[in-house]
mmCIF file of C-alpha atoms and ligand atoms in Angstrom:
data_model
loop_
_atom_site.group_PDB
_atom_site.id
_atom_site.type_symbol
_atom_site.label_atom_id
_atom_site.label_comp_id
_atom_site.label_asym_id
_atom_site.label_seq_id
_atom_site.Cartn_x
_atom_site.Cartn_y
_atom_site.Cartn_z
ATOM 1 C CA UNK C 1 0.000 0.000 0.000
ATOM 2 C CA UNK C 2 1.268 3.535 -0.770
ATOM 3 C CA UNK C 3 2.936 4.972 2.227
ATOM 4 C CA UNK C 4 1.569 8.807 2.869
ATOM 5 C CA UNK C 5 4.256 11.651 4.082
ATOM 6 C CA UNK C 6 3.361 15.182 5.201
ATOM 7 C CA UNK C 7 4.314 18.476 5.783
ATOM 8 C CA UNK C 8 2.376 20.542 8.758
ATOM 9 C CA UNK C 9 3.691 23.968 9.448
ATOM 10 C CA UNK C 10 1.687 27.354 8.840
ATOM 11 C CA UNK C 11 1.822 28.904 6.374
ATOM 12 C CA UNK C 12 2.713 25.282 3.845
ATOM 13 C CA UNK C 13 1.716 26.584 0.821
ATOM 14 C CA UNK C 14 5.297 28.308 -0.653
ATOM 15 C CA UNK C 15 7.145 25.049 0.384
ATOM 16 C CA UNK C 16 8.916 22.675 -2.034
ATOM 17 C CA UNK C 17 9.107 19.563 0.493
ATOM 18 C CA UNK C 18 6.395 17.920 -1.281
ATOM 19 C CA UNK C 19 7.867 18.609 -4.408
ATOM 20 C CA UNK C 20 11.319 17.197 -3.324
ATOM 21 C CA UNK C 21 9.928 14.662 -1.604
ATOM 22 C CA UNK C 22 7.574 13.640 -4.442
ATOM 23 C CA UNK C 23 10.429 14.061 -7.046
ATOM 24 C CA UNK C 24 12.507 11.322 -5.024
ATOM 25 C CA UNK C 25 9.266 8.754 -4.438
ATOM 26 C CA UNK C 26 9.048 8.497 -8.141
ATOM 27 C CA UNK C 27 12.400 7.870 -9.249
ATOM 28 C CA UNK C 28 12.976 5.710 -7.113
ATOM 29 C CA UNK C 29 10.148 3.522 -7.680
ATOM 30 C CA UNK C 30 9.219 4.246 -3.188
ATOM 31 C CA UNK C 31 5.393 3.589 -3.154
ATOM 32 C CA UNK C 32 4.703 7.248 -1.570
ATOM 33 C CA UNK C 33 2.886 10.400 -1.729
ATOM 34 C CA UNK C 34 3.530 13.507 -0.093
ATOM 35 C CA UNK C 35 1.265 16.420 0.975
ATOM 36 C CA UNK C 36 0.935 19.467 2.821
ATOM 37 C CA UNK C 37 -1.140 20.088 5.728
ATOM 38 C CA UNK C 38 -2.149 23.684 7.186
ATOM 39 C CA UNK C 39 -2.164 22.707 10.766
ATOM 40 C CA UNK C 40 -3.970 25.382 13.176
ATOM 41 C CA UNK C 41 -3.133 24.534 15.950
ATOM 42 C CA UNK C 42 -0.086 22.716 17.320
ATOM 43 C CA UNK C 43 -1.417 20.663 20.193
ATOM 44 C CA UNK C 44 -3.476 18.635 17.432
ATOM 45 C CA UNK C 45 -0.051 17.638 15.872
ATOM 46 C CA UNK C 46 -0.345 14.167 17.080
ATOM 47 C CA UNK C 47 -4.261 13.250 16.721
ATOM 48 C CA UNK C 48 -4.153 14.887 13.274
ATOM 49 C CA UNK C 49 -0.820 12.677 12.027
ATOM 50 C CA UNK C 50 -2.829 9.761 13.163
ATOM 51 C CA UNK C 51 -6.377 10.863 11.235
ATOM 52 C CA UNK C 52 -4.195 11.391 8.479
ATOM 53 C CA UNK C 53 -2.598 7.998 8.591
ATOM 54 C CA UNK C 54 0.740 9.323 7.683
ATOM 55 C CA UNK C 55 4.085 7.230 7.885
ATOM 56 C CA UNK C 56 5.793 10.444 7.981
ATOM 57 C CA UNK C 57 6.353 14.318 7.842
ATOM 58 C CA UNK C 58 8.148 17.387 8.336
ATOM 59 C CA UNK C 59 7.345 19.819 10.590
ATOM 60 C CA UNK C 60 7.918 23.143 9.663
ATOM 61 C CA UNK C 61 7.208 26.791 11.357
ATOM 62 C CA UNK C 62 5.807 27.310 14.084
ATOM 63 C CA UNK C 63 5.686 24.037 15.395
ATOM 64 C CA UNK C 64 8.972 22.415 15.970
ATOM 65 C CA UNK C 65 8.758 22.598 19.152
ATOM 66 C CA UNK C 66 5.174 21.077 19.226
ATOM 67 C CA UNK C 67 6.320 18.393 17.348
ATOM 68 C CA UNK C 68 9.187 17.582 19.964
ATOM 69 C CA UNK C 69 6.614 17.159 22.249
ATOM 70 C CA UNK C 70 4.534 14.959 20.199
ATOM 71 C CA UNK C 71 6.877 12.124 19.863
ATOM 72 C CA UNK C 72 7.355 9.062 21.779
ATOM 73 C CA UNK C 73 11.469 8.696 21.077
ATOM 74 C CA UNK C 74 13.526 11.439 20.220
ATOM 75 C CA UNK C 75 16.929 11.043 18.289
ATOM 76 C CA UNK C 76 19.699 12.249 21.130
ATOM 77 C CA UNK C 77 20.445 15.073 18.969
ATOM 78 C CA UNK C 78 16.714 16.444 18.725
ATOM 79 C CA UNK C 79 16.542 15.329 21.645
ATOM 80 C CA UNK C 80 19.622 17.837 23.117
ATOM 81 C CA UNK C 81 18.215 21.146 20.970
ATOM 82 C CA UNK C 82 14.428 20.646 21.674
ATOM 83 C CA UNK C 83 13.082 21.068 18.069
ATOM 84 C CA UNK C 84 11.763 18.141 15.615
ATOM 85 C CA UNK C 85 11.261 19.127 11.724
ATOM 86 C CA UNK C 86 11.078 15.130 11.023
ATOM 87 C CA UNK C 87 8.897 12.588 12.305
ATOM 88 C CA UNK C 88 8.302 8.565 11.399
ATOM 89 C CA UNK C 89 5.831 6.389 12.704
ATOM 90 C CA UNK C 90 7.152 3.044 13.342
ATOM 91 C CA UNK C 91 4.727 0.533 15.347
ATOM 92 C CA UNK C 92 1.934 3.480 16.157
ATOM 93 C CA UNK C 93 4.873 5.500 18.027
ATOM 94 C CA UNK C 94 6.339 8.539 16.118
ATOM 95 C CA UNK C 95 10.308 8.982 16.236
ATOM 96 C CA UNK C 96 11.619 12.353 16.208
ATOM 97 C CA UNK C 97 14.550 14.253 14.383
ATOM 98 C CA UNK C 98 15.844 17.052 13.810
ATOM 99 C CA UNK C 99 17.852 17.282 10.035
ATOM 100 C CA UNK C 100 17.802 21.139 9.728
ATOM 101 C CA UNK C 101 21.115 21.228 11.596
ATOM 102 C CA UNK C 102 22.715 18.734 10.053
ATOM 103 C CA UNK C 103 21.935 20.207 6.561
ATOM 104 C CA UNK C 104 23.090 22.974 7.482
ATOM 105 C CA UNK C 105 26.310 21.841 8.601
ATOM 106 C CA UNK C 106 26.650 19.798 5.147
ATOM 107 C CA UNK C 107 25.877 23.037 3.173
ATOM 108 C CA UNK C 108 28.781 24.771 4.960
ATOM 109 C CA UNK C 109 31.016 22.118 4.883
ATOM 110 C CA UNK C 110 31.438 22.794 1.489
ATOM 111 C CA UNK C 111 33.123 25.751 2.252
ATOM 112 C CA UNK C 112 36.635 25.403 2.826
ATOM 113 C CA UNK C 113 38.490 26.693 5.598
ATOM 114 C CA UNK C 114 36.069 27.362 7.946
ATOM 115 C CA UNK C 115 36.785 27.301 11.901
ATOM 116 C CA UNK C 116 35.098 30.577 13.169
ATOM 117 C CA UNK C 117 31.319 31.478 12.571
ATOM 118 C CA UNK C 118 29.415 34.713 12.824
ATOM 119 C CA UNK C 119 25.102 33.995 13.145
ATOM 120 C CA UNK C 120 23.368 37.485 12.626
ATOM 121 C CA UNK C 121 20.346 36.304 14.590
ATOM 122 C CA UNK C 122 19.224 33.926 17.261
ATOM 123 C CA UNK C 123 16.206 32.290 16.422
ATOM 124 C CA UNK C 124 15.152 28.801 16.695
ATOM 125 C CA UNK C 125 17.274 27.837 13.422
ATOM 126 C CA UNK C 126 20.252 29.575 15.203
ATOM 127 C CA UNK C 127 19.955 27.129 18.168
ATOM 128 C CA UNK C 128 19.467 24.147 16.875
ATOM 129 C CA UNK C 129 22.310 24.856 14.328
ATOM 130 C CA UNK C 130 24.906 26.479 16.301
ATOM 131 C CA UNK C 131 24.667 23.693 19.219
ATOM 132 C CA UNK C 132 25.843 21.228 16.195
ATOM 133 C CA UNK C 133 28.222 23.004 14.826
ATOM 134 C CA UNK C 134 29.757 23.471 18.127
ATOM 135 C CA UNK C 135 29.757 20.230 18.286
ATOM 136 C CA UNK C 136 31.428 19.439 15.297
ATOM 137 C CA UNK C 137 34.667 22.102 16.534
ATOM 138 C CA UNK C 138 33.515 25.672 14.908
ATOM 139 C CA UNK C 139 33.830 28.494 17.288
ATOM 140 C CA UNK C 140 30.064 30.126 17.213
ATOM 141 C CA UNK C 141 29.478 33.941 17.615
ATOM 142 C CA UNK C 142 25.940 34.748 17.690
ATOM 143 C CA UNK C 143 24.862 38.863 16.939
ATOM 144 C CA UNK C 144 21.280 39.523 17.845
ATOM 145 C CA UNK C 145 19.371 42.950 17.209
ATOM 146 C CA UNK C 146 17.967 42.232 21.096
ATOM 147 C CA UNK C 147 19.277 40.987 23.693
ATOM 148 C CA UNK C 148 16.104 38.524 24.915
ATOM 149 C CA UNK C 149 16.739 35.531 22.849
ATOM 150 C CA UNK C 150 20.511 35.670 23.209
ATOM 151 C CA UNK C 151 20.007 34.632 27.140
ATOM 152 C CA UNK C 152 20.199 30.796 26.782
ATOM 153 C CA UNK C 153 22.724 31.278 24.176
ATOM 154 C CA UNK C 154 25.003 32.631 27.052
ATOM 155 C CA UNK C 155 24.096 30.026 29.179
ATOM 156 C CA UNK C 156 25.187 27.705 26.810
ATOM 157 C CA UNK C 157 28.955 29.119 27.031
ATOM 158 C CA UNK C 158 28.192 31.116 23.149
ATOM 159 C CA UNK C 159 29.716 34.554 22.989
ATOM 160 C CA UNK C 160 26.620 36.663 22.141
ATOM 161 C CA UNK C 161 26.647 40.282 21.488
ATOM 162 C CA UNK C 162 24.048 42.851 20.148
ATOM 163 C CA UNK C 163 24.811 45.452 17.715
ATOM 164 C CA UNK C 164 25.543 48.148 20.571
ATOM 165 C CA UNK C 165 28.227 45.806 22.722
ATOM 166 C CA UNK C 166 29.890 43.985 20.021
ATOM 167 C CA UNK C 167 33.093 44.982 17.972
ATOM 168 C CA UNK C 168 33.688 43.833 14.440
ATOM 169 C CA UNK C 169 36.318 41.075 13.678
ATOM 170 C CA UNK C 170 37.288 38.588 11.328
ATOM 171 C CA UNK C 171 35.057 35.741 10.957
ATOM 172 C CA UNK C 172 35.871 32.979 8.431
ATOM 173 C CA UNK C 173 31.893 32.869 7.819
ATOM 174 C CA UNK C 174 29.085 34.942 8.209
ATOM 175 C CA UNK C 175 25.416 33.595 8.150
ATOM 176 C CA UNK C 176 22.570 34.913 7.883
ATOM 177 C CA UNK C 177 20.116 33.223 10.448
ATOM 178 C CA UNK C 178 17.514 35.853 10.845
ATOM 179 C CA UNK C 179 14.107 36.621 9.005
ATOM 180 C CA UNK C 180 15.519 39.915 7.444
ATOM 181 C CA UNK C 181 15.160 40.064 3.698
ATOM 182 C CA UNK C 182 12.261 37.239 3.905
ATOM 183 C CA UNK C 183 9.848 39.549 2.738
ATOM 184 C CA UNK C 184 11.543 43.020 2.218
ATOM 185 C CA UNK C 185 15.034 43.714 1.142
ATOM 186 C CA UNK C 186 15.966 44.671 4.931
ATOM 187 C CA UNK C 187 19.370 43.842 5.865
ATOM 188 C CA UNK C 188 19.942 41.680 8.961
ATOM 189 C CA UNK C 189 22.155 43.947 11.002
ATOM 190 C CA UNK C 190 23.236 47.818 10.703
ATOM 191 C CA UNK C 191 24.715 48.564 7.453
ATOM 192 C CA UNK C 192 27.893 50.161 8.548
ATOM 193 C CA UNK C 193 28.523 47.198 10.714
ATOM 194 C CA UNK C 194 28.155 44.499 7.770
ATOM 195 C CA UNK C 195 30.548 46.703 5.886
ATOM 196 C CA UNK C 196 33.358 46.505 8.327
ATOM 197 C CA UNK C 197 32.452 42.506 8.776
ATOM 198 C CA UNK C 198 32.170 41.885 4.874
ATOM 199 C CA UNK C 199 35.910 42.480 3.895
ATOM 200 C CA UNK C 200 37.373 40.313 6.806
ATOM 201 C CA UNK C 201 35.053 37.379 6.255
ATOM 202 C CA UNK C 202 35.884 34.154 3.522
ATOM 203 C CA UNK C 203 32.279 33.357 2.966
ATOM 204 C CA UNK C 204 28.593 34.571 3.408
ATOM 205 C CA UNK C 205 25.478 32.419 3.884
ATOM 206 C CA UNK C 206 21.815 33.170 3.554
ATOM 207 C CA UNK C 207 19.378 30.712 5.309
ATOM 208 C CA UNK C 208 16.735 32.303 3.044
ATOM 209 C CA UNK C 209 16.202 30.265 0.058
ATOM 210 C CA UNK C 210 14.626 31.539 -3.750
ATOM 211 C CA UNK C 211 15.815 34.924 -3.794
ATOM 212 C CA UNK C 212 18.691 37.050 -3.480
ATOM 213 C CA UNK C 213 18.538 38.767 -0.168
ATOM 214 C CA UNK C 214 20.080 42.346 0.279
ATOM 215 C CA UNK C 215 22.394 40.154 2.555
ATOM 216 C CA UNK C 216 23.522 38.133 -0.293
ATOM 217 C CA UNK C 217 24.100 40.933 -2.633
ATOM 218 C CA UNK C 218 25.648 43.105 -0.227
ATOM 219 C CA UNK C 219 28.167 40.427 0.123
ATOM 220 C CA UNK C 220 28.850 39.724 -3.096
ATOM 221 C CA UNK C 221 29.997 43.539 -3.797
ATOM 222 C CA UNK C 222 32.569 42.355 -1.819
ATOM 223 C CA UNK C 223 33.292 39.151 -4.433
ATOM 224 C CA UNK C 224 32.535 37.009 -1.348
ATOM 225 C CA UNK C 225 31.545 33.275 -2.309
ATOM 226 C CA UNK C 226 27.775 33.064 -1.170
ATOM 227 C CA UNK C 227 25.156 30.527 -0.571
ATOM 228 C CA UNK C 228 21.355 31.484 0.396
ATOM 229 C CA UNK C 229 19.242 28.744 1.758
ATOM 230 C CA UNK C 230 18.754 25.863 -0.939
ATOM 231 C CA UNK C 231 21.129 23.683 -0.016
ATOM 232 C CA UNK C 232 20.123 23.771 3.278
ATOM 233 C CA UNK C 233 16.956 23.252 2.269
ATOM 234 C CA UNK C 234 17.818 20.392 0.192
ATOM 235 C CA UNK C 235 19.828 18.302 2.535
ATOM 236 C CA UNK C 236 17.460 18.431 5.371
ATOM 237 C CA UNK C 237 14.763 17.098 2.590
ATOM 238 C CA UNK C 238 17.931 14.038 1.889
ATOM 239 C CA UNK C 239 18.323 13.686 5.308
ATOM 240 C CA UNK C 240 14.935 13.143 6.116
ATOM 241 C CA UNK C 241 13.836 11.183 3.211
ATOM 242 C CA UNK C 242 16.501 8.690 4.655
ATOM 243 C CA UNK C 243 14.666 8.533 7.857
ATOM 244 C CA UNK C 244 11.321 7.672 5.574
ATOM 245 C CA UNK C 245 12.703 4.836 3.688
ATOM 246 C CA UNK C 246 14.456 3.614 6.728
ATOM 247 C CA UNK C 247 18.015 4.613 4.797
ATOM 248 C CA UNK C 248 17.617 2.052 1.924
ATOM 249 C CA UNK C 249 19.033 5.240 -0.384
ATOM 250 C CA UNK C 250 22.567 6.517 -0.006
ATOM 251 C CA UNK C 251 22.558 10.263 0.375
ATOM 252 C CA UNK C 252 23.733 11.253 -3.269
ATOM 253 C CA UNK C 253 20.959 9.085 -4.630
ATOM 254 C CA UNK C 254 18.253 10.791 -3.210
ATOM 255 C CA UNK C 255 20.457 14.169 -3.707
ATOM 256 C CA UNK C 256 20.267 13.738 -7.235
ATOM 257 C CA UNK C 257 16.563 13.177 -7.095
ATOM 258 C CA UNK C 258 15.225 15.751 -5.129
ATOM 259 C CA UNK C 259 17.781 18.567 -6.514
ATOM 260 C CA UNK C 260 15.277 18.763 -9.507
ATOM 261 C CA UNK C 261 12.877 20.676 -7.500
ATOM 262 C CA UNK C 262 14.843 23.590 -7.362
ATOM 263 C CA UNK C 263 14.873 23.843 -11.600
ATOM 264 C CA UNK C 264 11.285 23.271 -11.301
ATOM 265 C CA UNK C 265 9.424 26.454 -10.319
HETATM 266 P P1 NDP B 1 12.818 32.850 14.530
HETATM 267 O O1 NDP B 1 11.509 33.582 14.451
HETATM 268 O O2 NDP B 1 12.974 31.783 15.561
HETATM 269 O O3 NDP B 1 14.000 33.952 14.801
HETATM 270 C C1 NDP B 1 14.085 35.087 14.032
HETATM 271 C C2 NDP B 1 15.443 35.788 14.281
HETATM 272 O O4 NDP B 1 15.563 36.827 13.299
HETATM 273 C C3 NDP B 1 15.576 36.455 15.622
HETATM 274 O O5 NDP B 1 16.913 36.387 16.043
HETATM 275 C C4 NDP B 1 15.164 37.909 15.312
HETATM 276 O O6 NDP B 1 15.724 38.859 16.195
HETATM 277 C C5 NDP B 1 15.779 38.066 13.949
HETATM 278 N N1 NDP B 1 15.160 39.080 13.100
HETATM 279 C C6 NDP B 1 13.930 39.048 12.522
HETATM 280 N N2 NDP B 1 13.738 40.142 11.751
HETATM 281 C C7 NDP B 1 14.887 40.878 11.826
HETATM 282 C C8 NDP B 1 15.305 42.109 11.258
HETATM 283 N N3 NDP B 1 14.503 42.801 10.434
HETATM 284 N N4 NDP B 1 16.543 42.565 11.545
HETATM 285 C C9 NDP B 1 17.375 41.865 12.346
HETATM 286 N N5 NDP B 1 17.028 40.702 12.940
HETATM 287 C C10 NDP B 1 15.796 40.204 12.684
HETATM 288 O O7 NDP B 1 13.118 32.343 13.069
HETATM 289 P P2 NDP B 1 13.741 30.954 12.601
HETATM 290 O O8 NDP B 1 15.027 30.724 13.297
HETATM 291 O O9 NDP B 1 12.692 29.901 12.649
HETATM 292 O O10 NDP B 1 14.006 31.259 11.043
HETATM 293 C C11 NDP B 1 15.031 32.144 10.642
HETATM 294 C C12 NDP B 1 15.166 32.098 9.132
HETATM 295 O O11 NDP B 1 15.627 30.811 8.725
HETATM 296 C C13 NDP B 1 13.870 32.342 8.358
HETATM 297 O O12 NDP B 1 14.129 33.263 7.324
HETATM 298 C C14 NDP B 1 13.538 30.975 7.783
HETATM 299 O O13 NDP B 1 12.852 31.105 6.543
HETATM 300 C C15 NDP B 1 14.916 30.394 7.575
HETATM 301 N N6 NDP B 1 14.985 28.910 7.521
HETATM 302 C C16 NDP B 1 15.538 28.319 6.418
HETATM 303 C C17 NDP B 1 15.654 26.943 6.326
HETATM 304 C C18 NDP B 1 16.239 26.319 5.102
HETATM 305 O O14 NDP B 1 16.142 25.101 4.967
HETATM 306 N N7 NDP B 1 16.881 27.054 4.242
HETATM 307 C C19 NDP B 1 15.182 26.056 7.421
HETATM 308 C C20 NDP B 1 14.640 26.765 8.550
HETATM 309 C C21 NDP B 1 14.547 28.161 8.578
HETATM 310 P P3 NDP B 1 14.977 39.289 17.596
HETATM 311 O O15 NDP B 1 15.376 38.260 18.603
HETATM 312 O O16 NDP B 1 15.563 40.623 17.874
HETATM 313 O O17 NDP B 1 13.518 39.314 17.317
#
């Protein structure tokens, strides 16, 4: 019987998951369909999964944290940054992941080089992102516009500044973590600021994916190699599509696959 995947998150409807996802079902012969769900409300995560009789899905924003608290196991590493974007049912019981981080840490990785980050921003992608990469042996700077969010970060042994405490210095990456430029062509952090960062960095990254923020562009007037969000967005889709099909794909497989979504509009 075909297997049914989902994504729940509001607003679903600019999202290429099921696209990806869909892509990589059918060349690979995977009996499976993927759809999006507008869920309301986040406490009905669970019951609605269930109604649906999904195998899987992706969990998208706001409810990452709502889905953390709907599983039954959590992964250790979902289980350490409190925030699941993946979910498979195995047995009635619904596992938890989290493969934003690591596909974030793959798209960097293909920078070379890199040993000290800069996040503008502090959000929930910032935390789940930087505690990896920490992890993995980068040095993590986070720069917030306010100071609220940057609190755990501190906690956490993260030097955190906001724009009127911190001091501009060479980092070998700059990313940028924040909403800015989402839906205007606002720049994540005070212009003169960016412009003494830019010319001591090696590499700028938007999380943003499908457009060219004023982030991006800035950077590149500095011929800075840049990324925006794709192949983030990408290898969290390969990363969790090998938690669907209980890893019977290697990751380039399904890479190849689900890349085609980005040609398609
Ligand atoms: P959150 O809402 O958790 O955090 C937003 C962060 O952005 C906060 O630090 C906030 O600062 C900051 N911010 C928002 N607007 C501005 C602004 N105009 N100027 C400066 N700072 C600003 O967001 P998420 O962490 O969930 O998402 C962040 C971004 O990551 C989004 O653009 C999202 O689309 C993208 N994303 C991309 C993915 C991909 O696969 N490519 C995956 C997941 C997310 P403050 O604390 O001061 O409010």
């Amino acid at each position: 019987m075909k297997q049914l995947f989902a994504l729940f998150g509001n607003p679903v409807s600019h999202s290429k998951s099921p696209l990806m996802h869909n892509l990589a079902f059918k060349a690979l012969n995977y009996e499976a369909c993927y759809g999006r769900f507008l869920l309301e409300d986040g406490e009905k995560l669970k019951e609605t999964f269930f109604a649906l009789g999904l195998k899987g899905a992706n969990i998208t924003v706001p409810y990452k944290e709502d889905a953390y608290r709907a599983c039954d196991f959590l992964d250790p590493f979902a289980q350490k940054v409190g925030a699941v974007n993946t979910i498979v049912e195995h047995d009635s019981k619904l596992h938890g992941f989290n493969t934003d981080a690591p596909g974030f840490l793959k798209a960097i990785s293909e920078f070379e080089s890199i040993k000290t980050v800069l996040f503008l921003g502090a959000g929930g992608t910032a935390q789940s992102t930087s505690s990896l990469l920490r992890e993995k042996g980068y040095e993590v700077t986070l720069l917030n516009r306010s100071k609220e969010r940057l609190h755990r970060y501190e906690e956490e042994g993260f030097a955190t500044y906001t724009f009127d405490d911190f001091t501009p210095a060479a980092y070998d990456l700059i990313v940028n973590m924040t909403s800015a430029g989402l839906q205007d062509d606002s720049l994540p952090a005070p212009l003169e600021l960016l412009k003494q960062l830019l010319p001591q960095t090696k590499a700028c990254i938007d999380v943003i994916y499908g457009k060219e923020t004023a982030f991006l562009k800035l950077a590149k007037k500095y011929q800075k190699p840049t990324k925006d969000g794709s192949d983030m967005l990408l290898y969290q889709g390969v990363i969790a599509f090998e938690h669907f099909t209980d890893h019977a794909y290697s990751f380039e497989v399904i890479k190849t696959t689900m890349q085609k979504a980005f040609i398609l509009a």
